[in-house]
Amino acid sequence: MKYKDYYEILGIKKDASDAEIKSAYRKLARKYHPDVNKTKDAEEKFKDINEAYEVLGDKQKRQRYDSLGSNWQGGADFTPPPGFEFNFGGGQGFQGFNFGGQDMGGFSDFFSSIFGDMMGAGQARQTGGFGGFDGFDFGGAQQQRTQRKPQKSADLDVTMNFNVTAKDLFDQKPVTVKFNQMERCRQCPPHGFCSACGGTGVRSEQKSIKVKIPVDVKEGQKIRVKGEGKTDDYGQKGDLYLVLNMKDNEYELNGTDLTKDIEITPPEAVLGCKKDIQTLHGKIGIKIPPKTSTGQMLRLKDLGLPKKGGGYGNLNARIKIIIPKDLTDKQIELYRKLQEL
C-alpha cells in the first residue's frame, strides 16, 4: 500500500496546533466538497482531506501516526511495522462519508491498517448534508458503533526483512535478530488515560531472538520462527517470517556460490600476476593469467558456502581492472607511448 502524508494533504507543518489543523481542514473541505466543486478529482481529494482530519484532529490517532516516524514521503510504498496492522475488515469496512445521501466510501487501506482497532471500537468523523455552507459541521463528530471482528489467526503472523552476510551463512551459527514488536495495548481501561501505552493504544517491546539459518538458503527465502508473531486477546500467538536479504559489501550470493571482485592494475592484467586474496575459508594465493580482461571470472572450487548434502559451493573471482590515482608523469608518458604504438 502507499503511505499517506496527512500533514501534506492538509498543507500544514508537523508541529501544527489543533487550531491550525482545524482551520486548514475547514478551508480545504469548503474548496473540495462535491456539492460545490464539480472537478473530476474533487471527490477523491475531499475523502483524503476528511481522512487526514480524522487522524490529525484526534489526539490519540495523531500520536500513533507520528510514531511511524518522520522519514516517510507521501506515495511511498508502505508496510506497517511488525504488530502495527490493525485491519478489521479492510478500508471499506468502516463508516463512510455521507453527504446529502451521497455515499463517499470508507477510509483507505493505509488508514485501516494503522487505526482499525480504534475505529472498530468507536468513532468516525462525518459531516451532514451540504446546503450551502450552513449545514457543514466541521466541529462535531457523530459517533458510530461498529461490531469489532475478532482477529484471525493468520493476521497474527508478522513478516520482516532479515539482512545477513556471507559469513553468517558460512559459520552456520544462530544469528541474533533484534526488532521492535508493536501490539495493541491490553492494559488500556475502558475510559481514561492509560499509563502503560501513553494513550496511543499500542505498546512497543524490544525483542532479541536467535535464529538458525538453514543450509543452502536462497535470497528472498522466508524463515519461519514459530510463536514470535503477534498475540491476540486469547493468548494465541502468530509466527514471525524472516525474508532473507543478502547484505554484504564483499560477496554476491548465488545459491551456495559466491562472487567477489579482485582488483588488478593494467600491467598486471596484460602480463599476468599472482594475488593473495581473503576468502571465508582463509587466505589463498591465485594466479591471474596474462591478457586478462575486466569482468573475466576465475572459478575457485569449493571455496563458497556450505551445501545441504555436504561440501561447498564455488567462489568466483571477478577481475576488475583499476587505474591507480597516484600515477607519476613518467608512468603517464609510458601509457602515451603505448597508445601511439
Short mmCIF file of C-alpha atoms in Angstrom, two decimals:
data_model
loop_
_atom_site.label_atom_id
_atom_site.label_comp_id
_atom_site.label_asym_id
_atom_site.label_seq_id
_atom_site.Cartn_x
_atom_site.Cartn_y
_atom_site.Cartn_z
CA MET A 1 0.00 0.00 0.00
CA LYS A 2 1.00 3.67 -0.32
CA TYR A 3 1.95 5.85 2.65
CA LYS A 4 -0.33 8.86 3.18
CA ASP A 5 1.22 12.10 4.41
CA TYR A 6 -1.74 13.63 6.24
CA TYR A 7 0.19 16.78 7.05
CA GLU A 8 0.92 17.31 3.37
CA ILE A 9 -2.72 16.65 2.45
CA LEU A 10 -3.87 19.44 4.79
CA GLY A 11 -0.94 21.66 3.83
CA ILE A 12 0.32 22.11 7.38
CA LYS A 13 3.56 21.59 9.28
CA LYS A 14 4.09 18.60 11.55
CA ASP A 15 4.09 20.80 14.65
CA ALA A 16 0.78 22.44 13.72
CA SER A 17 -1.56 23.27 16.60
CA ASP A 18 -5.10 21.87 16.92
CA ALA A 19 -6.48 25.24 15.82
CA GLU A 20 -4.26 25.27 12.71
CA ILE A 21 -5.33 21.75 11.82
CA LYS A 22 -9.00 22.60 12.15
CA SER A 23 -8.59 25.81 10.16
CA ALA A 24 -6.78 24.03 7.32
CA TYR A 25 -9.47 21.35 7.26
CA ARG A 26 -12.31 23.89 7.07
CA LYS A 27 -10.65 25.74 4.20
CA LEU A 28 -9.92 22.64 2.11
CA ALA A 29 -13.25 20.97 2.86
CA ARG A 30 -15.11 24.01 1.59
CA LYS A 31 -12.94 24.08 -1.52
CA TYR A 32 -13.33 20.43 -2.50
CA HIS A 33 -16.78 19.48 -1.18
CA PRO A 34 -18.51 17.53 -4.02
CA ASP A 35 -21.67 19.64 -3.74
CA VAL A 36 -19.60 22.72 -4.62
CA ASN A 37 -16.58 21.50 -6.57
CA LYS A 38 -17.53 19.55 -9.70
CA THR A 39 -14.00 18.84 -10.94
CA LYS A 40 -13.04 15.26 -11.66
CA ASP A 41 -10.69 14.75 -8.72
CA ALA A 42 -12.60 16.79 -6.11
CA GLU A 43 -14.36 13.78 -4.58
CA GLU A 44 -11.09 11.84 -4.06
CA LYS A 45 -9.36 14.90 -2.61
CA PHE A 46 -12.28 15.51 -0.28
CA LYS A 47 -12.07 11.94 1.03
CA ASP A 48 -8.31 12.38 1.63
CA ILE A 49 -8.94 15.66 3.46
CA ASN A 50 -11.53 14.07 5.76
CA GLU A 51 -9.29 11.09 6.41
CA ALA A 52 -6.38 13.38 7.26
CA TYR A 53 -8.55 15.34 9.70
CA GLU A 54 -9.87 12.10 11.22
CA VAL A 55 -6.26 11.33 12.21
CA LEU A 56 -4.67 14.72 12.94
CA GLY A 57 -7.80 16.07 14.63
CA ASP A 58 -7.74 13.23 17.15
CA LYS A 59 -5.01 13.33 19.81
CA GLN A 60 -4.56 9.55 20.13
CA LYS A 61 -4.63 8.86 16.39
CA ARG A 62 -2.20 11.70 15.70
CA GLN A 63 0.20 10.37 18.35
CA ARG A 64 0.08 6.88 16.85
CA TYR A 65 0.54 8.24 13.31
CA ASP A 66 3.55 10.32 14.37
CA SER A 67 5.10 7.23 15.98
CA LEU A 68 5.56 5.75 12.50
CA GLY A 69 8.50 8.11 12.05
CA SER A 70 9.26 11.28 10.12
CA ASN A 71 11.17 9.81 7.16
CA TRP A 72 8.13 8.80 5.10
CA GLN A 73 7.02 10.58 1.95
CA GLY A 74 3.52 10.59 0.53
CA GLY A 75 3.02 7.89 -2.11
CA ALA A 76 5.99 5.79 -0.97
CA ASP A 77 5.50 2.04 -0.60
CA PHE A 78 4.49 1.37 2.99
CA THR A 79 4.35 -1.76 5.10
CA PRO A 80 3.19 -1.31 8.71
CA PRO A 81 5.88 -2.14 11.29
CA PRO A 82 5.52 -5.61 12.85
CA GLY A 83 2.47 -5.66 15.10
CA PHE A 84 1.12 -2.37 13.74
CA GLU A 85 -1.51 -3.86 11.42
CA PHE A 86 -5.00 -3.24 12.82
CA ASN A 87 -7.13 -4.03 9.79
CA PHE A 88 -10.58 -5.22 10.83
CA GLY A 89 -12.43 -5.76 7.59
CA GLY A 90 -10.42 -3.57 5.19
CA GLY A 91 -10.62 0.07 4.20
CA GLN A 92 -14.28 -0.06 3.20
CA GLY A 93 -15.35 -1.77 6.41
CA PHE A 94 -15.66 1.46 8.41
CA GLN A 95 -18.39 4.05 8.39
CA GLY A 96 -18.05 6.05 5.19
CA PHE A 97 -18.55 9.72 4.46
CA ASN A 98 -22.15 10.59 3.58
CA PHE A 99 -23.09 13.99 2.23
CA GLY A 100 -26.75 14.64 1.48
CA GLY A 101 -27.31 10.95 0.75
CA GLN A 102 -24.17 10.66 -1.38
CA ASP A 103 -22.03 7.73 -0.24
CA MET A 104 -18.37 8.68 -0.38
CA GLY A 105 -16.97 5.28 0.61
CA GLY A 106 -14.85 4.30 3.62
CA PHE A 107 -11.33 5.00 4.76
CA SER A 108 -8.25 3.91 2.82
CA ASP A 109 -6.35 0.65 3.39
CA PHE A 110 -3.49 2.70 4.85
CA PHE A 111 -5.83 4.20 7.44
CA SER A 112 -7.45 0.89 8.35
CA SER A 113 -4.09 -0.87 8.75
CA ILE A 114 -2.97 1.67 11.37
CA PHE A 115 -6.23 2.68 13.08
CA GLY A 116 -8.51 -0.32 12.52
CA ASP A 117 -8.68 -1.15 16.22
CA MET A 118 -9.69 2.39 17.14
CA MET A 119 -12.43 2.56 14.52
CA GLY A 120 -13.63 -0.94 15.33
CA ALA A 121 -14.19 0.24 18.86
CA GLY A 122 -15.62 3.59 18.13
CA GLN A 123 -15.92 6.68 16.06
CA ALA A 124 -15.60 8.19 12.61
CA ARG A 125 -16.00 11.87 11.85
CA GLN A 126 -18.76 12.73 9.41
CA THR A 127 -20.36 15.87 8.03
CA GLY A 128 -24.02 16.24 7.29
CA GLY A 129 -25.89 17.37 4.17
CA PHE A 130 -24.48 20.33 2.29
CA GLY A 131 -26.96 23.09 1.60
CA GLY A 132 -24.52 25.92 1.02
CA PHE A 133 -22.08 26.11 3.95
CA ASP A 134 -24.80 26.46 6.64
CA GLY A 135 -25.20 22.71 7.18
CA PHE A 136 -21.47 21.94 7.07
CA ASP A 137 -20.49 20.61 10.50
CA PHE A 138 -16.73 20.98 10.99
CA GLY A 139 -16.59 20.76 14.75
CA GLY A 140 -18.90 17.90 15.67
CA ALA A 141 -18.38 14.22 15.07
CA GLN A 142 -21.14 11.65 15.03
CA GLN A 143 -20.12 8.56 16.91
CA GLN A 144 -20.92 5.30 15.19
CA ARG A 145 -20.56 1.97 16.96
CA THR A 146 -19.43 -0.91 14.80
CA GLN A 147 -19.06 -4.51 15.78
CA ARG A 148 -15.43 -5.45 16.23
CA LYS A 149 -14.45 -8.54 14.34
CA PRO A 150 -12.12 -11.00 16.07
CA GLN A 151 -8.64 -11.14 14.63
CA LYS A 152 -7.98 -14.19 12.51
CA SER A 153 -5.02 -16.35 13.36
CA ALA A 154 -3.36 -15.53 10.02
CA ASP A 155 -3.39 -11.84 11.00
CA LEU A 156 -1.14 -12.66 13.92
CA ASP A 157 1.77 -13.55 11.64
CA VAL A 158 4.47 -10.93 11.12
CA THR A 159 6.81 -10.67 8.11
CA MET A 160 10.01 -8.63 8.19
CA ASN A 161 13.24 -8.35 6.22
CA PHE A 162 16.30 -10.07 7.65
CA ASN A 163 19.75 -8.99 6.46
CA VAL A 164 22.61 -11.50 6.58
CA THR A 165 26.21 -11.59 5.40
CA ALA A 166 28.10 -14.35 3.64
CA LYS A 167 29.92 -15.03 6.90
CA ASP A 168 26.59 -15.53 8.72
CA LEU A 169 25.69 -18.23 6.21
CA PHE A 170 29.18 -19.76 6.28
CA ASP A 171 29.53 -20.02 10.06
CA GLN A 172 26.24 -21.96 10.44
CA LYS A 173 25.71 -20.49 13.90
CA PRO A 174 22.48 -18.96 15.23
CA VAL A 175 22.23 -15.29 14.30
CA THR A 176 20.81 -12.66 16.67
CA VAL A 177 17.78 -10.81 15.33
CA LYS A 178 16.65 -7.65 17.12
CA PHE A 179 13.36 -5.95 16.36
CA ASN A 180 10.52 -3.95 17.88
CA GLN A 181 7.28 -5.84 18.38
CA MET A 182 4.34 -3.43 18.40
CA GLU A 183 0.95 -4.68 19.58
CA ARG A 184 -2.34 -3.29 20.75
CA CYS A 185 -2.22 -2.35 24.42
CA ARG A 186 -4.26 -4.75 26.55
CA GLN A 187 -3.97 -2.68 29.71
CA CYS A 188 -5.99 0.24 28.39
CA PRO A 189 -9.01 0.94 30.67
CA PRO A 190 -12.46 1.34 29.08
CA HIS A 191 -12.27 5.07 29.74
CA GLY A 192 -9.50 7.47 30.65
CA PHE A 193 -5.75 7.67 30.11
CA CYS A 194 -3.57 4.55 30.00
CA SER A 195 -0.13 4.96 31.54
CA ALA A 196 1.10 1.68 30.04
CA CYS A 197 0.97 2.94 26.44
CA GLY A 198 0.75 6.68 26.98
CA GLY A 199 -2.68 6.79 25.39
CA THR A 200 -1.51 5.63 21.96
CA GLY A 201 -3.29 2.27 22.14
CA VAL A 202 -0.14 0.37 21.19
CA ARG A 203 2.93 -0.80 23.07
CA SER A 204 6.40 -1.42 21.69
CA GLU A 205 8.65 -4.14 23.05
CA GLN A 206 12.30 -4.60 22.08
CA LYS A 207 12.87 -8.26 21.29
CA SER A 208 16.01 -10.26 20.62
CA ILE A 209 15.93 -13.83 19.34
CA LYS A 210 18.41 -16.37 17.99
CA VAL A 211 17.69 -17.75 14.53
CA LYS A 212 19.31 -20.78 12.93
CA ILE A 213 19.76 -20.16 9.21
CA PRO A 214 19.15 -23.29 7.09
CA VAL A 215 21.95 -24.55 4.86
CA ASP A 216 21.56 -23.76 1.15
CA VAL A 217 19.13 -20.91 1.84
CA LYS A 218 18.35 -18.59 -1.08
CA GLU A 219 17.87 -14.85 -1.47
CA GLY A 220 14.25 -13.89 -0.69
CA GLN A 221 13.51 -17.16 1.09
CA LYS A 222 11.32 -16.99 4.19
CA ILE A 223 12.46 -18.45 7.51
CA ARG A 224 9.65 -19.24 9.93
CA VAL A 225 10.13 -18.61 13.65
CA LYS A 226 7.20 -20.19 15.47
CA GLY A 227 5.37 -18.21 18.16
CA GLU A 228 7.23 -14.92 17.66
CA GLY A 229 4.40 -13.06 15.92
CA LYS A 230 1.58 -11.02 17.48
CA THR A 231 -0.65 -12.18 20.32
CA ASP A 232 -4.45 -11.90 20.34
CA ASP A 233 -6.79 -11.36 23.28
CA TYR A 234 -6.97 -15.10 23.87
CA GLY A 235 -3.20 -15.60 24.12
CA GLN A 236 -2.92 -17.15 20.67
CA LYS A 237 0.45 -16.37 19.07
CA GLY A 238 1.31 -15.95 15.42
CA ASP A 239 4.60 -16.71 13.72
CA LEU A 240 7.45 -14.49 12.60
CA TYR A 241 8.57 -14.84 8.97
CA LEU A 242 12.02 -13.51 8.16
CA VAL A 243 12.65 -12.70 4.50
CA LEU A 244 16.34 -13.25 3.83
CA ASN A 245 18.23 -10.42 2.15
CA MET A 246 21.93 -10.75 1.33
CA LYS A 247 23.66 -7.58 2.51
CA ASP A 248 27.40 -7.98 2.06
CA ASN A 249 29.92 -5.42 0.83
CA GLU A 250 32.35 -8.10 -0.30
CA TYR A 251 30.36 -11.01 -1.75
CA GLU A 252 27.43 -11.59 -4.08
CA LEU A 253 25.28 -14.64 -3.39
CA ASN A 254 24.01 -17.15 -5.95
CA GLY A 255 22.82 -20.21 -4.09
CA THR A 256 25.94 -21.67 -2.47
CA ASP A 257 28.23 -19.92 -4.97
CA LEU A 258 29.81 -16.57 -4.14
CA THR A 259 31.28 -13.86 -6.36
CA LYS A 260 33.99 -11.47 -5.23
CA ASP A 261 35.74 -8.64 -7.12
CA ILE A 262 39.54 -8.88 -7.43
CA GLU A 263 41.25 -5.60 -8.33
CA ILE A 264 44.34 -5.57 -10.55
CA THR A 265 46.25 -2.86 -12.43
CA PRO A 266 46.55 -2.62 -16.25
CA PRO A 267 50.15 -4.00 -16.25
CA GLU A 268 49.03 -6.94 -14.09
CA ALA A 269 46.16 -7.60 -16.49
CA VAL A 270 48.48 -7.59 -19.52
CA LEU A 271 51.42 -9.51 -18.05
CA GLY A 272 49.59 -11.70 -15.51
CA CYS A 273 50.33 -11.82 -11.79
CA LYS A 274 49.85 -13.61 -8.51
CA LYS A 275 47.42 -12.30 -5.90
CA ASP A 276 46.75 -13.18 -2.27
CA ILE A 277 43.03 -12.92 -1.56
CA GLN A 278 40.95 -13.41 1.58
CA THR A 279 38.13 -15.97 1.42
CA LEU A 280 35.70 -17.34 4.01
CA HIS A 281 37.97 -20.40 4.15
CA GLY A 282 41.10 -18.34 4.78
CA LYS A 283 43.73 -16.53 2.72
CA ILE A 284 44.83 -18.16 -0.54
CA GLY A 285 47.07 -17.30 -3.50
CA ILE A 286 45.68 -17.25 -7.03
CA LYS A 287 47.37 -16.88 -10.41
CA ILE A 288 45.89 -14.41 -12.88
CA PRO A 289 46.87 -15.30 -16.44
CA PRO A 290 48.27 -12.74 -18.94
CA LYS A 291 45.87 -10.71 -21.10
CA THR A 292 43.03 -10.91 -18.56
CA SER A 293 40.10 -8.54 -19.16
CA THR A 294 37.75 -6.79 -16.74
CA GLY A 295 34.75 -8.99 -15.89
CA GLN A 296 36.58 -12.24 -16.54
CA MET A 297 35.77 -14.91 -13.94
CA LEU A 298 38.19 -17.27 -12.26
CA ARG A 299 36.37 -20.16 -10.60
CA LEU A 300 37.83 -21.24 -7.26
CA LYS A 301 36.35 -24.64 -6.49
CA ASP A 302 34.89 -25.47 -3.04
CA LEU A 303 35.51 -22.01 -1.60
CA GLY A 304 31.85 -20.96 -1.41
CA LEU A 305 29.06 -21.63 1.10
CA PRO A 306 28.16 -24.99 2.69
CA LYS A 307 25.86 -27.27 0.69
CA LYS A 308 22.91 -29.13 2.20
CA GLY A 309 24.25 -32.53 1.24
CA GLY A 310 27.82 -31.71 2.25
CA GLY A 311 30.70 -29.92 0.57
CA TYR A 312 30.84 -26.32 -0.57
CA GLY A 313 29.88 -24.17 -3.50
CA ASN A 314 32.42 -22.23 -5.57
CA LEU A 315 33.94 -18.78 -5.26
CA ASN A 316 34.03 -16.79 -8.48
CA ALA A 317 36.85 -14.25 -8.57
CA ARG A 318 35.67 -11.47 -10.87
CA ILE A 319 38.53 -9.43 -12.32
CA LYS A 320 38.25 -5.67 -12.06
CA ILE A 321 40.98 -3.56 -13.67
CA ILE A 322 41.58 -0.29 -11.86
CA ILE A 323 43.71 2.73 -12.73
CA PRO A 324 45.93 3.92 -9.86
CA LYS A 325 45.19 7.53 -8.91
CA ASP A 326 48.82 8.35 -7.99
CA LEU A 327 50.44 7.81 -11.41
CA THR A 328 53.68 9.72 -11.96
CA ASP A 329 54.36 11.86 -15.03
CA LYS A 330 56.77 9.21 -16.27
CA GLN A 331 54.15 6.48 -15.98
CA ILE A 332 51.60 8.58 -17.82
CA GLU A 333 54.18 9.22 -20.58
CA LEU A 334 54.73 5.47 -20.94
CA TYR A 335 50.95 4.97 -21.34
CA ARG A 336 51.01 7.67 -24.03
CA LYS A 337 53.75 5.81 -25.89
CA LEU A 338 51.77 2.58 -25.64
CA GLN A 339 48.79 4.34 -27.15
CA GLU A 340 50.91 5.59 -30.05
CA LEU A 341 52.09 2.05 -30.71
#
